Coordinates of C-alpha atoms and ligand atoms in Angstrom, one line a residue:
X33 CA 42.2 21.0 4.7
X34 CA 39.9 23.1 6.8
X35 CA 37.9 20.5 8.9
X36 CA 34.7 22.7 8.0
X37 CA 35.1 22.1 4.4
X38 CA 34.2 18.2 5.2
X39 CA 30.1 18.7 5.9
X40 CA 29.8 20.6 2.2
X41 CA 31.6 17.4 0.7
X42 CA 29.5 15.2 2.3
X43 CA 26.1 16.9 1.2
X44 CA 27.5 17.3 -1.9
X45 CA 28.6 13.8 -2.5
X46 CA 25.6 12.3 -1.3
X47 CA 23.0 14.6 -3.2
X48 CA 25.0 13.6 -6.5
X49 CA 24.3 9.7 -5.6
X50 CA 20.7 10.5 -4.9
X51 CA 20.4 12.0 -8.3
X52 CA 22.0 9.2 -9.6
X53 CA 20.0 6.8 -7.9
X54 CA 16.8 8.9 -8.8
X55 CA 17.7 8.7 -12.2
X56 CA 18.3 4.9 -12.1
X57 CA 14.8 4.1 -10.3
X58 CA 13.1 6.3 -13.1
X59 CA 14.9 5.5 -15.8
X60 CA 12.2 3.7 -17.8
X61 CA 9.1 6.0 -16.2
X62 CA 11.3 8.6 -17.5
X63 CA 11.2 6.8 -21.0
X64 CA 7.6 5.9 -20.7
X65 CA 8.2 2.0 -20.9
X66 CA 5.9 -0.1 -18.8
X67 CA 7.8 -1.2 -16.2
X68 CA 7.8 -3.2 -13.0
X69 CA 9.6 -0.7 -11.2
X70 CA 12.9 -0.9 -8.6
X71 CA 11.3 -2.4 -5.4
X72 CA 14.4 -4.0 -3.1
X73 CA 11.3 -6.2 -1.6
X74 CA 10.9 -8.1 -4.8
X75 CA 13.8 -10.2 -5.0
X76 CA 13.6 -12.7 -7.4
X77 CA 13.0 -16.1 -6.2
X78 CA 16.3 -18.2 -6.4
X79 CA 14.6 -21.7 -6.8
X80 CA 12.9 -20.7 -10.1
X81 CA 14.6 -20.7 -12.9
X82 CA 15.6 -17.4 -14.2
X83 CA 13.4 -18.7 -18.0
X84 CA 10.3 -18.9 -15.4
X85 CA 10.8 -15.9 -13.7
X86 CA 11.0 -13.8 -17.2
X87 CA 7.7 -16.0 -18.9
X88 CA 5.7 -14.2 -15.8
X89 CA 7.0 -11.0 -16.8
X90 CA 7.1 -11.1 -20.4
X91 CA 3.0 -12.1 -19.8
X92 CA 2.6 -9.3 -17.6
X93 CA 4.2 -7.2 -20.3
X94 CA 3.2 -8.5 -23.6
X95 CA 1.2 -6.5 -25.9
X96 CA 1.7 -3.2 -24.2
X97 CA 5.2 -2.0 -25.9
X98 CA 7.8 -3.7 -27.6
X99 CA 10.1 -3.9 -24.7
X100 CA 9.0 -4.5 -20.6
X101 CA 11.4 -2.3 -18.5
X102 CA 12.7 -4.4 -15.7
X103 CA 15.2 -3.4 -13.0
X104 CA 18.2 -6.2 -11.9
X105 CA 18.7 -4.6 -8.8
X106 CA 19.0 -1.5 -9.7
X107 CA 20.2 -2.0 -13.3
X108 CA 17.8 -1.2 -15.6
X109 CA 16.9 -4.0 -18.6
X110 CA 15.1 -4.0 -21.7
X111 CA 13.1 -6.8 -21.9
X112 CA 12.9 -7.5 -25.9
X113 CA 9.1 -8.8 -26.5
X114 CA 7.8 -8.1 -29.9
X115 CA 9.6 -10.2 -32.7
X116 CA 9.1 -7.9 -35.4
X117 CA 11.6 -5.7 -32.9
X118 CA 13.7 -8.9 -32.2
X119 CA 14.4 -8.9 -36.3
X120 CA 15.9 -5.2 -35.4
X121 CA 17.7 -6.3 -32.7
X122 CA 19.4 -9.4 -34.2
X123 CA 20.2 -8.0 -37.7
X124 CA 18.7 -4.9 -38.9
X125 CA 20.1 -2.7 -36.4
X126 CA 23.0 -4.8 -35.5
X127 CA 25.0 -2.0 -35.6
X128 CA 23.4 -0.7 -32.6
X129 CA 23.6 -4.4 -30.9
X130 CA 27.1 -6.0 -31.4
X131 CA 27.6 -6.3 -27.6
X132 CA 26.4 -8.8 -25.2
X133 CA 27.5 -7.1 -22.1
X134 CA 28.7 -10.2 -20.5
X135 CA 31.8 -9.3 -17.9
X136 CA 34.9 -10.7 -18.8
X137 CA 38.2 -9.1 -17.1
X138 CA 41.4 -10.0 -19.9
X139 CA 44.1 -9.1 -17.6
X140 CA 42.9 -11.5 -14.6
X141 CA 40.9 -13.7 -16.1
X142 CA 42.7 -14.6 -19.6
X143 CA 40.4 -17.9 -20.1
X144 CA 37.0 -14.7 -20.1
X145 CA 38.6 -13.1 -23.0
X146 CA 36.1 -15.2 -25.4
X147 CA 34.3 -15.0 -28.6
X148 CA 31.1 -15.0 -26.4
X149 CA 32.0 -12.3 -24.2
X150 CA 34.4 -9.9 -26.4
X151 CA 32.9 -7.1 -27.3
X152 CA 33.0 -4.4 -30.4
X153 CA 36.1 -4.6 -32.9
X154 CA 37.9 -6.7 -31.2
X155 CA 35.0 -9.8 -31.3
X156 CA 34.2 -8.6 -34.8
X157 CA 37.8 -9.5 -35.7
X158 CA 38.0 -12.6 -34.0
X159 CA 34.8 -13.7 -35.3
X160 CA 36.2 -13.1 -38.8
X161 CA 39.3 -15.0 -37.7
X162 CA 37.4 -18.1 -36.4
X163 CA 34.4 -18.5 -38.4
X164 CA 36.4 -20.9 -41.2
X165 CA 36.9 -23.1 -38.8
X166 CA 33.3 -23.9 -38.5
X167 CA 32.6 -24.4 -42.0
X168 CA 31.0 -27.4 -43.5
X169 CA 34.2 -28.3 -45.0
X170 CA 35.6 -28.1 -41.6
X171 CA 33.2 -29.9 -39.9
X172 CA 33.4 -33.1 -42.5
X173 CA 37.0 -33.1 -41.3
X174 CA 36.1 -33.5 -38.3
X175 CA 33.3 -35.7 -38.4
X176 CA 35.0 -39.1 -38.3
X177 CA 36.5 -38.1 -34.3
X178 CA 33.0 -37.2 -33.9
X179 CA 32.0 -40.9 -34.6
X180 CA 35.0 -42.3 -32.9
X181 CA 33.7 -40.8 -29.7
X182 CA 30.5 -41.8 -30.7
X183 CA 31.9 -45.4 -30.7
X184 CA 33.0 -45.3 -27.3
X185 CA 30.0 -44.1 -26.2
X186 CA 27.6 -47.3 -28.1
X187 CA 30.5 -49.4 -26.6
X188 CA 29.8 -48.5 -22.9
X189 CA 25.7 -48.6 -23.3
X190 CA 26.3 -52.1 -25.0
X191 CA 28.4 -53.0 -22.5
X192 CA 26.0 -51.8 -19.6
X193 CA 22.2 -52.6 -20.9
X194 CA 21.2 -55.5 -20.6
X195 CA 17.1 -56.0 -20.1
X196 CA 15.3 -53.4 -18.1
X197 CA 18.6 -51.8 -17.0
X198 CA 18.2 -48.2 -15.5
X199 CA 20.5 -45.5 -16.5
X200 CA 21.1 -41.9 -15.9
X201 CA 21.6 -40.5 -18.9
X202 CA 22.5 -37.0 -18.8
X203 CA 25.8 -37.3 -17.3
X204 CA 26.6 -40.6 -19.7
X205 CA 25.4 -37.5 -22.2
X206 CA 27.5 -34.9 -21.0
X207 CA 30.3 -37.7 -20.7
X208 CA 30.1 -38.3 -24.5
X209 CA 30.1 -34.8 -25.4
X210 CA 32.9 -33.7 -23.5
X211 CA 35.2 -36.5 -25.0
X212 CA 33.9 -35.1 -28.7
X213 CA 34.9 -31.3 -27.5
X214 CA 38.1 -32.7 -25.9
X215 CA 39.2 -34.4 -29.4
X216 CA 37.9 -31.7 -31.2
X217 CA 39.0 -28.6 -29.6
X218 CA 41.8 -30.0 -27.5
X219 CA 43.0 -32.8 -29.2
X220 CA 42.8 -35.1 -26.3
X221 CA 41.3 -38.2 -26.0
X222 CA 39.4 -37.3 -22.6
X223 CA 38.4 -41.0 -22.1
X224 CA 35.3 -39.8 -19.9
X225 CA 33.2 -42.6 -21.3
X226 CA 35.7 -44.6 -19.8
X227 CA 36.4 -43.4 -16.7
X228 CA 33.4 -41.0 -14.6
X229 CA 35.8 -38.8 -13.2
X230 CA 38.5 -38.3 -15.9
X231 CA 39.9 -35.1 -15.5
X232 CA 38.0 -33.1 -18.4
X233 CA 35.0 -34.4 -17.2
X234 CA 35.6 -32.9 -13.5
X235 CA 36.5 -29.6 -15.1
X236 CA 33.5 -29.7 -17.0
X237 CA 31.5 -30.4 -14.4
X238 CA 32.9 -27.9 -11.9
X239 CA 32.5 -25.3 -14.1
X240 CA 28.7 -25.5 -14.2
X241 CA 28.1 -26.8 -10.7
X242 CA 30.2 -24.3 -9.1
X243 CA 27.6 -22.7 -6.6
X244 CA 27.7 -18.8 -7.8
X245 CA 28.6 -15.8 -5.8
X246 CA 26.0 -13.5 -6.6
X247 CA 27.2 -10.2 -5.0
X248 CA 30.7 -10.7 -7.4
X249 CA 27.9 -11.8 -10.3
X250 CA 25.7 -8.4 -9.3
X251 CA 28.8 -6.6 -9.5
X252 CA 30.5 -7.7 -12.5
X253 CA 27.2 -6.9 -14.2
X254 CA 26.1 -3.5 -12.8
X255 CA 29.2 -2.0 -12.9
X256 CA 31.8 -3.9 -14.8
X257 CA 34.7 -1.2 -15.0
X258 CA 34.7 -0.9 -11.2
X259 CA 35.1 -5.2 -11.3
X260 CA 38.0 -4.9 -13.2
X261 CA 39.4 -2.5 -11.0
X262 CA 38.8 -4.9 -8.2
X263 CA 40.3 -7.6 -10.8
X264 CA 37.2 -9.5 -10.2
X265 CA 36.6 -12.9 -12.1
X266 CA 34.5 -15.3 -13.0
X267 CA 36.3 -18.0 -13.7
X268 CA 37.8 -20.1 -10.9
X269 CA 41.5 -20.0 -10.4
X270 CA 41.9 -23.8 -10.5
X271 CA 39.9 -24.6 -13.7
X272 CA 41.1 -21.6 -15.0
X273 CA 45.2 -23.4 -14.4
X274 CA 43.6 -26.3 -15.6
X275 CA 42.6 -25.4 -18.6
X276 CA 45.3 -23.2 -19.7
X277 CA 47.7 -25.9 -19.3
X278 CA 45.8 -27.8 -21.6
X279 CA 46.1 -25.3 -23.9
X280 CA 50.3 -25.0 -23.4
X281 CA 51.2 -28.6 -23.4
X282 CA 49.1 -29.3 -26.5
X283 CA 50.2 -26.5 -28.4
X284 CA 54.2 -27.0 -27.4
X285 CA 53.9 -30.5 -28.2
X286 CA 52.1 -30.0 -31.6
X287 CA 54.4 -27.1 -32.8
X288 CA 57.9 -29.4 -31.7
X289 CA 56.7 -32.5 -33.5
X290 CA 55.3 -30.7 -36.1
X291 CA 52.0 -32.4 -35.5
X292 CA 48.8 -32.0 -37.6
X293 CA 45.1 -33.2 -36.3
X294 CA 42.4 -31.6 -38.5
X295 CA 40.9 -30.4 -35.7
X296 CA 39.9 -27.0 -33.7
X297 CA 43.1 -26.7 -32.2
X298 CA 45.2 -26.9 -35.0
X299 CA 43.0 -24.6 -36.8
X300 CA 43.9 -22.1 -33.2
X301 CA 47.5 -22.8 -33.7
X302 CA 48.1 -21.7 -37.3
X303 CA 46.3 -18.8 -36.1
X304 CA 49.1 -18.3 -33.8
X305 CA 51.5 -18.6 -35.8
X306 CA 50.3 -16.3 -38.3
X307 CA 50.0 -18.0 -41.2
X308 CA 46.2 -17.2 -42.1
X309 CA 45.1 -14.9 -44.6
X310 CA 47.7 -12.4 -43.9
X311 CA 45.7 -11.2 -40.5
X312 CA 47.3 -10.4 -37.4
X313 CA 48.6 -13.4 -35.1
X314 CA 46.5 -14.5 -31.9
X315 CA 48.4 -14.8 -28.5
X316 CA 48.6 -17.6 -26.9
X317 CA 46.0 -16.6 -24.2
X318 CA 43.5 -15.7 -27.1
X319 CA 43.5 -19.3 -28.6
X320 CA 43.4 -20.4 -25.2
X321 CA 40.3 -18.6 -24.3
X322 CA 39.3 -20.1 -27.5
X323 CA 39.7 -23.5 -27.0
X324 CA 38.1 -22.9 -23.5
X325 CA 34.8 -21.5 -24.9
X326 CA 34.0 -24.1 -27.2
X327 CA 34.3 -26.8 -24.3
X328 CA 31.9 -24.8 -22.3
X329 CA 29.6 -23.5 -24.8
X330 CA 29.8 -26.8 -26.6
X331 CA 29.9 -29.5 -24.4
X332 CA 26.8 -28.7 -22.1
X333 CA 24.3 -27.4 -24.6
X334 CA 24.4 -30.3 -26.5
X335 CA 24.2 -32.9 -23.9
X336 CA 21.3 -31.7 -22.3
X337 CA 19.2 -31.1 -25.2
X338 CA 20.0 -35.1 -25.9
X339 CA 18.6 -35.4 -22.6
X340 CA 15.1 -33.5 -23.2
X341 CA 15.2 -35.5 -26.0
X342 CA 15.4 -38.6 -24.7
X343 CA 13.5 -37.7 -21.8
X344 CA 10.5 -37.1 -24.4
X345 CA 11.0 -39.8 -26.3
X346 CA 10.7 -42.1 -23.3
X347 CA 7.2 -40.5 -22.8
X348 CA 5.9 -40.6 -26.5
X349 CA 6.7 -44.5 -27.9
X350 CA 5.4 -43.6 -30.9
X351 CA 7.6 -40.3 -31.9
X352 CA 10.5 -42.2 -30.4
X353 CA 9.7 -45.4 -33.1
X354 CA 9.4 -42.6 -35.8
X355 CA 12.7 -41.4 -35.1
X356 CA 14.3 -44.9 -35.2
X357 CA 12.5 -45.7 -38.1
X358 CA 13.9 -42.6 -39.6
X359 CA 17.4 -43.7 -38.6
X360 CA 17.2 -47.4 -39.6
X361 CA 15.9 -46.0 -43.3
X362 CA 18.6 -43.8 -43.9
X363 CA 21.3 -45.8 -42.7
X364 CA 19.8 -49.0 -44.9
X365 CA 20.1 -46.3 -47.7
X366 CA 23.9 -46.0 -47.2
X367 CA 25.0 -49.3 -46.1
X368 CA 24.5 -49.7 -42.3
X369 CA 27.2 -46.2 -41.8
X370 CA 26.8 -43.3 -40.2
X371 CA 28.3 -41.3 -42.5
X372 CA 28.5 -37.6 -42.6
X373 CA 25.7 -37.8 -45.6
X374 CA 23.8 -39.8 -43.5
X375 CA 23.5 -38.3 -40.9
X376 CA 22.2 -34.6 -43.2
X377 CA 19.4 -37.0 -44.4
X378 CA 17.9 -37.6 -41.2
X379 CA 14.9 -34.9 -41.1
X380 CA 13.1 -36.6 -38.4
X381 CA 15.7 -36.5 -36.1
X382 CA 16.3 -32.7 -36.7
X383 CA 12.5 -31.7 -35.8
X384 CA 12.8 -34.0 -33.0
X385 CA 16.0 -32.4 -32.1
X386 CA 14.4 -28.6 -33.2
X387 CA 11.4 -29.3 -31.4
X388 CA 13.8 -29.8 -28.3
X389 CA 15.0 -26.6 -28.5
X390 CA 12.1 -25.2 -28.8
X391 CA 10.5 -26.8 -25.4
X392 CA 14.0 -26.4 -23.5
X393 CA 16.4 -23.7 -25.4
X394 CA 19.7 -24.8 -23.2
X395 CA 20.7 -21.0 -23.4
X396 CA 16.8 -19.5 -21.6
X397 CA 17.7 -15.9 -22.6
X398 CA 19.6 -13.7 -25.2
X399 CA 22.4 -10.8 -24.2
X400 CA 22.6 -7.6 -26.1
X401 CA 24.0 -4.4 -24.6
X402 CA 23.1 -0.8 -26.7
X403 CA 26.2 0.4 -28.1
X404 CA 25.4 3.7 -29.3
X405 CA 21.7 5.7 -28.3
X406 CA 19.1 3.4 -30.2
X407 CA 15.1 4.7 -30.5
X408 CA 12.7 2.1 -30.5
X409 CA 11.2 1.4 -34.1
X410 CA 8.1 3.5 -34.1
X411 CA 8.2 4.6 -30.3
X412 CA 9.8 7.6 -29.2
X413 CA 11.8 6.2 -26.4
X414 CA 15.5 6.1 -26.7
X415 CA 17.3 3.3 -25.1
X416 CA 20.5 5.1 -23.8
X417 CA 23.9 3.4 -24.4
X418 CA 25.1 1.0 -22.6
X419 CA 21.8 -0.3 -21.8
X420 CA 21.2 -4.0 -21.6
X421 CA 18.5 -6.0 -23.4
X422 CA 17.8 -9.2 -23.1
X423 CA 15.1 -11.7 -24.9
X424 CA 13.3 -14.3 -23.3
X425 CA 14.0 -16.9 -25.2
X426 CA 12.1 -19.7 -23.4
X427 CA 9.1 -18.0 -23.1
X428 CA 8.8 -17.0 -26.1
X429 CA 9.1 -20.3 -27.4
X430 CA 6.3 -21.3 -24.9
X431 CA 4.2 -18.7 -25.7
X432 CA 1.0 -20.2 -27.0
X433 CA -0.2 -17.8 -29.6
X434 CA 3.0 -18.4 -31.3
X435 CA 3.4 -22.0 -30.4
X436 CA 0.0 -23.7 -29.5
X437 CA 0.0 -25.9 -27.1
X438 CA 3.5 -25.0 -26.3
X439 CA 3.7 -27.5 -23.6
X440 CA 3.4 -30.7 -25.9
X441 CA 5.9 -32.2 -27.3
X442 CA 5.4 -32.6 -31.5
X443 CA 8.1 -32.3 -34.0
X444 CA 5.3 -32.0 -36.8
X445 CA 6.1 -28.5 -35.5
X446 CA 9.0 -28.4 -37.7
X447 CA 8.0 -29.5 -41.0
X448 CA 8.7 -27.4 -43.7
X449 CA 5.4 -26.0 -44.0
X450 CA 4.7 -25.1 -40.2
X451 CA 7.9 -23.3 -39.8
X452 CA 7.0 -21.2 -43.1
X453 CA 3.8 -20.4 -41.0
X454 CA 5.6 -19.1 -37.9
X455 CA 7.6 -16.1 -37.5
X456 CA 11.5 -16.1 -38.7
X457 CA 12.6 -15.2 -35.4
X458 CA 10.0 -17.2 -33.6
X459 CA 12.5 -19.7 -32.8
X460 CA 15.7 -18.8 -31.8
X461 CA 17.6 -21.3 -29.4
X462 CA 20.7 -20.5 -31.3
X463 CA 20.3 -16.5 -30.9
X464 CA 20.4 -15.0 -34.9
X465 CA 22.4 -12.4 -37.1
X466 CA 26.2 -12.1 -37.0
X467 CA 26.2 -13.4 -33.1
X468 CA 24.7 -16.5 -33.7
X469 CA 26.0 -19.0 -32.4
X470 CA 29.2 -20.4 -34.4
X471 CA 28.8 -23.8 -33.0
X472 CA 25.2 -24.8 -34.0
X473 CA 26.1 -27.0 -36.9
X474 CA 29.0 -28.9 -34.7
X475 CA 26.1 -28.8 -32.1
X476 CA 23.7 -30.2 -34.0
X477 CA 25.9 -32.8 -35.4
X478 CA 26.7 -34.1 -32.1
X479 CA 23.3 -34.2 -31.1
X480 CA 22.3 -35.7 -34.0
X481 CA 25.3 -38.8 -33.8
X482 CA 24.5 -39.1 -30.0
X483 CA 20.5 -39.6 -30.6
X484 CA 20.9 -41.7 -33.8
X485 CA 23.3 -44.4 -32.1
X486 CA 20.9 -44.5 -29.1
X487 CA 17.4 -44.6 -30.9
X488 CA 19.2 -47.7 -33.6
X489 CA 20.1 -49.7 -30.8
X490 CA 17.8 -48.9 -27.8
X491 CA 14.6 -48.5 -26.3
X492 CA 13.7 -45.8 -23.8
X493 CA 11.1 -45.9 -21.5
X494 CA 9.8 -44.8 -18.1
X495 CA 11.5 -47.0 -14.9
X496 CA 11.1 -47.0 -11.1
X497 CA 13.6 -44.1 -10.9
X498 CA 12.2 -42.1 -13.4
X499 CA 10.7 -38.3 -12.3
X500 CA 7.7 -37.3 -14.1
X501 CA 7.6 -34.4 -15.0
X502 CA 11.3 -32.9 -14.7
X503 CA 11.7 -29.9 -13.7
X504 CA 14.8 -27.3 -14.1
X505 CA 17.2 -27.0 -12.0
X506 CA 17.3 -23.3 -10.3
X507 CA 21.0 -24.1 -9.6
X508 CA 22.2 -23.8 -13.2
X509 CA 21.4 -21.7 -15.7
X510 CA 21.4 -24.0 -19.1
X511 CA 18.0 -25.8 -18.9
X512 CA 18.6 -29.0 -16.9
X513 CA 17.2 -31.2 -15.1
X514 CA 16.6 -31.4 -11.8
X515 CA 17.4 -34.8 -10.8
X516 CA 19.5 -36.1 -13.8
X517 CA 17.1 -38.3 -16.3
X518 CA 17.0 -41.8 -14.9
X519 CA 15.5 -43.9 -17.8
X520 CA 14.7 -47.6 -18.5
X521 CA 17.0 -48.8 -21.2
X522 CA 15.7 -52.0 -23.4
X523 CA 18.5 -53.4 -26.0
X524 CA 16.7 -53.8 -29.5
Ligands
HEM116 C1 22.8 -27.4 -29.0 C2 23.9 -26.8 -28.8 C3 24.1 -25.3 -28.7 C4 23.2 -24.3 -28.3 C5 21.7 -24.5 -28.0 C6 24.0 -23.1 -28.3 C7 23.4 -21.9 -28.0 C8 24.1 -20.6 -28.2 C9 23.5 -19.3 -28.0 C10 22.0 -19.1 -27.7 C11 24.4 -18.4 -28.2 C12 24.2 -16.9 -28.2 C13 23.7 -16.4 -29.5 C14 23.2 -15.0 -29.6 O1 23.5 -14.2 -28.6 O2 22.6 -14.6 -30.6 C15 25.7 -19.1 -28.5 C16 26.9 -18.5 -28.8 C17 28.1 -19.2 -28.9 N1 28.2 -20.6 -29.0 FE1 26.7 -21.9 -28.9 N2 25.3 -23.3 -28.6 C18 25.4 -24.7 -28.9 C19 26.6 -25.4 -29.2 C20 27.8 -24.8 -29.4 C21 29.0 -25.5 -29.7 C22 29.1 -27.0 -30.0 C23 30.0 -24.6 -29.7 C24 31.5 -24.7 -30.0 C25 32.1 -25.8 -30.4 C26 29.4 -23.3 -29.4 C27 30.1 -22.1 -29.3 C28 29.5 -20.8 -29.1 C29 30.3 -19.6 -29.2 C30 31.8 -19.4 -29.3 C31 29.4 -18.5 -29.1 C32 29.6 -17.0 -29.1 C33 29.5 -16.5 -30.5 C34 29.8 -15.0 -30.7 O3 29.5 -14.3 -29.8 O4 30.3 -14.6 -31.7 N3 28.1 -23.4 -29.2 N4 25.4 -20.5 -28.5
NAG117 C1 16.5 -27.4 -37.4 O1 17.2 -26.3 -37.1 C2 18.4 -26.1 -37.8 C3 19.1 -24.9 -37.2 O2 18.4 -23.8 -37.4 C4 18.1 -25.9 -39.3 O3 19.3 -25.8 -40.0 C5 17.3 -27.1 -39.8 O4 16.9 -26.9 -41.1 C6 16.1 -27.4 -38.9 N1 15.5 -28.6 -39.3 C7 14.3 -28.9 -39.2 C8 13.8 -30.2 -39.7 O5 13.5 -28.2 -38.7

């Protein structure tokens, strides 16, 4: 090539990336949204958490246009304000909103292949696939390993609290949950009540305590294709091993013995195997990546909204003798047993356990990506494909002229008549429409068995150990807290 050809490359090449780039850093002045505009200055502060940083802009924002245009970087976001175009978002326009966005990378990262992250027809058919085995029905089945890890877990407080002992309670939390995920979706009796550092526990933990690398996280998310090509991932290779071993020796000792558990991963197998409904079989990576989702979406979530819970209740002796009372009436009601009946009757305990969710949504913000070129319900900007949104869940739910006094803590929030008064998609800690979350009743459930068995048998107050307030932890980005919850435990 002629040597003098190379300067016209050059100016060529680099006055297509500054169009690019000039497109990027105008894309919502272009649009006319109100926008905070690229400026490489205004990094975001890593120790707030993210939920904080998007309350100050959805403030800054709200009341102006439906969305705030914000700028990761230099990826441009839609930040979804208005509810009434949250309602589109979610389930009137669904069609325009299937995807999340998340980056997941099936050839090197089998285990990111999951429900949460797939995206178009192949998580619509999935979804389809899995959603009987969240049923009702389903869950009954499961219910009684639900209460045998529940056991364990009343055995080791009993066998720990005696007067004015001090606990932390959300690992002991995260402990029980993770042995009610490992029955449920693995079929293994994790024993992390037990034992602190059994191995599901570690796994568990490692996966949210990793510290992230946030050039691979900027990548994966600005410009996912060219991740893939790097055969970036975000799972790490050892849990990743972990976990997919799991998966095999479960699975090959379940299909030679021909054994049956009513559980998750049975449910995963026949869907292997192909013999349900006549659809077409998963691989064994798919109901691996399965498996691994609900342990980390399930396992986590749950525990630390127990932990708000508590953490409340220990603050507000008279909501916290509500809820026992609450549990002690229903369970008098069907002879001392909490049974799967039971535990549906205890209202109290669900606004307790709503109005959690409310104050500390574990998941702080929703994913949506634009499939297809969507204009904003009366507004004549067009939100180009492929463009993300996201909704700021926590501050929405902290917003006081939709929640006032959004920073107490009142589950009279959730009687029937005050959430007819609110907005349907008001409160949404479980997202809404056909990506819900599947898990929210097994979710629930656990929550619900985890805070009943405490509030029956225990008292919860503030110790010498105790933080007041608690604040987030910027290292994670589930709502937790900071420095665990170290509590005061009384025996009743
Ligand atoms: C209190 C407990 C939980 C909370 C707060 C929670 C929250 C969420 C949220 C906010 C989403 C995204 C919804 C959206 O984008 O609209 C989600 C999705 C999901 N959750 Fe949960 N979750 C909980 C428990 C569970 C459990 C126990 C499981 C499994 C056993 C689970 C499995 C999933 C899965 C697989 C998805 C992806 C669904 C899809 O994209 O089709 N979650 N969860
Ligand atoms: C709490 O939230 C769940 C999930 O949306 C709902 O099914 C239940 O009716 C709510 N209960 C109360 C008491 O608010």
């Amino acid at each position: 090539m002629d040597l003098a050809v190379l300067p016209v490359v050059v100016i060529l090449l680099l006055t297509y990336l500054a169009y690019r780039l000039k497109t990027q850093i105008t894309f919502w002045s272009d649009r006319n949204v109100p926008s905070t505009g690229v400026s490489l200055r205004q990094k975001r502060d890593y120790n707030v958490h993210i939920a904080r940083s998007f309350q100050k802009l959805y403030h800054q924002f709200k009341g102006q246009f439906p969305i705030a245009g914000i700028y990761l970087y230099i990826k441009p976001v839609a930040l979804a304000i208005d509810l009434e175009l949250l309602k589109c978002i979610f389930v009137k326009d669904f069609q325009y909103f299937h995807d999340r966005g998340t980056y997941y990378n099936e050839k090197d990262d089998p285990l990111s292949a999951h429900l949460f992250n797939l995206q178009g027809t192949k998580w619509r058919n999935l979804r389809m696939k899995i959603s009987p085995t969240f049923t009702s029905g389903k869950m009954k089945i499961m219910f009684p390993t639900m209460i045998a890890a529940g056991k364990q877990f009343g055995d080791y407080m009993n066998e720990k609290v005696g007067k004015g002992t001090e606990l932390e309670l959300k690992d002991l939390l995260a402990r029980f949950t993770t042995d009610v995920i490992g029955m449920c979706a693995f079929g293994i009796e994790c024993n992390s009540m037990k034992d602190p550092n059994a191995q599901f526990r570690q796994m568990g933990r490692r996966h949210f305590e990793l510290p992230r690398n946030r050039l691979k996280d900027s990548v994966c998310s600005i410009a996912p294709r060219f991740a893939r090509l790097l055969g970036l991932r975000q799972n790490d290779p050892e849990l990743s091993d972990f976990f997919i071993n799991v998966v095999r020796e479960t699975v090959d000792y379940r299909v030679k013995n021909n054994v049956h558990r009513n559980d998750f991963m049975d449910l995963l197998i026949a869907m292997m195997k192909g013999d349900t409904s006549g659809q077409d079989p998963l691989t064994f990576n798919e109901i691996a990546a399965q498996a691994f989702v609900f342990f980390v979406a399930g396992f986590e979530t749950s525990s630390t909204t127990m932990t708000w819970a508590l953490y409340e209740l220990s603050l507000d002796q008279d909501v916290q003798e509500k809820g026992r009372k609450c549990v002690q009436e229903v369970l008098d009601k069907h002879n001392g047993e909490m049974s799967y009946e039971a535990m549906l009757e205890m209202t109290y305990i669900d606004q307790i356990l709503n109005e959690t969710l409310r104050k500390y949504p574990p998941v702080p913000l929703h994913f949506r990506a634009v499939g297809k070129d969507y204009q904003i319900p009366d507004t004549n900007t067009v939100l180009p494909a492929g463009t993300s949104v996201m909704i700021p869940v926590y501050a929405i739910h902290h917003d006081p002229e939709i929640f006032a006094d959004p920073e107490k803590f009142d589950p009279e929030r959730f009687t029937e008549e005050e959430i007819r008064k609110r907005h349907p998609y008001a409160w949404t800690p479980f997202g809404e429409g056909p990506r819900i979350c599947i898990g929210m009743r097994f979710g629930m459930m656990q929550a619900r068995i985890g805070l009943a068995l405490l509030l029956r048998s225990f008292q919860f107050t503030s110790g010498e150990k105790s933080t007041v307030p608690l604040d987030f932890t910027a290292k994670s980005f589930i709502l937790s807290p900071e420095q665990g919850l170290w509590l005061r435990v009384d025996k009743l």
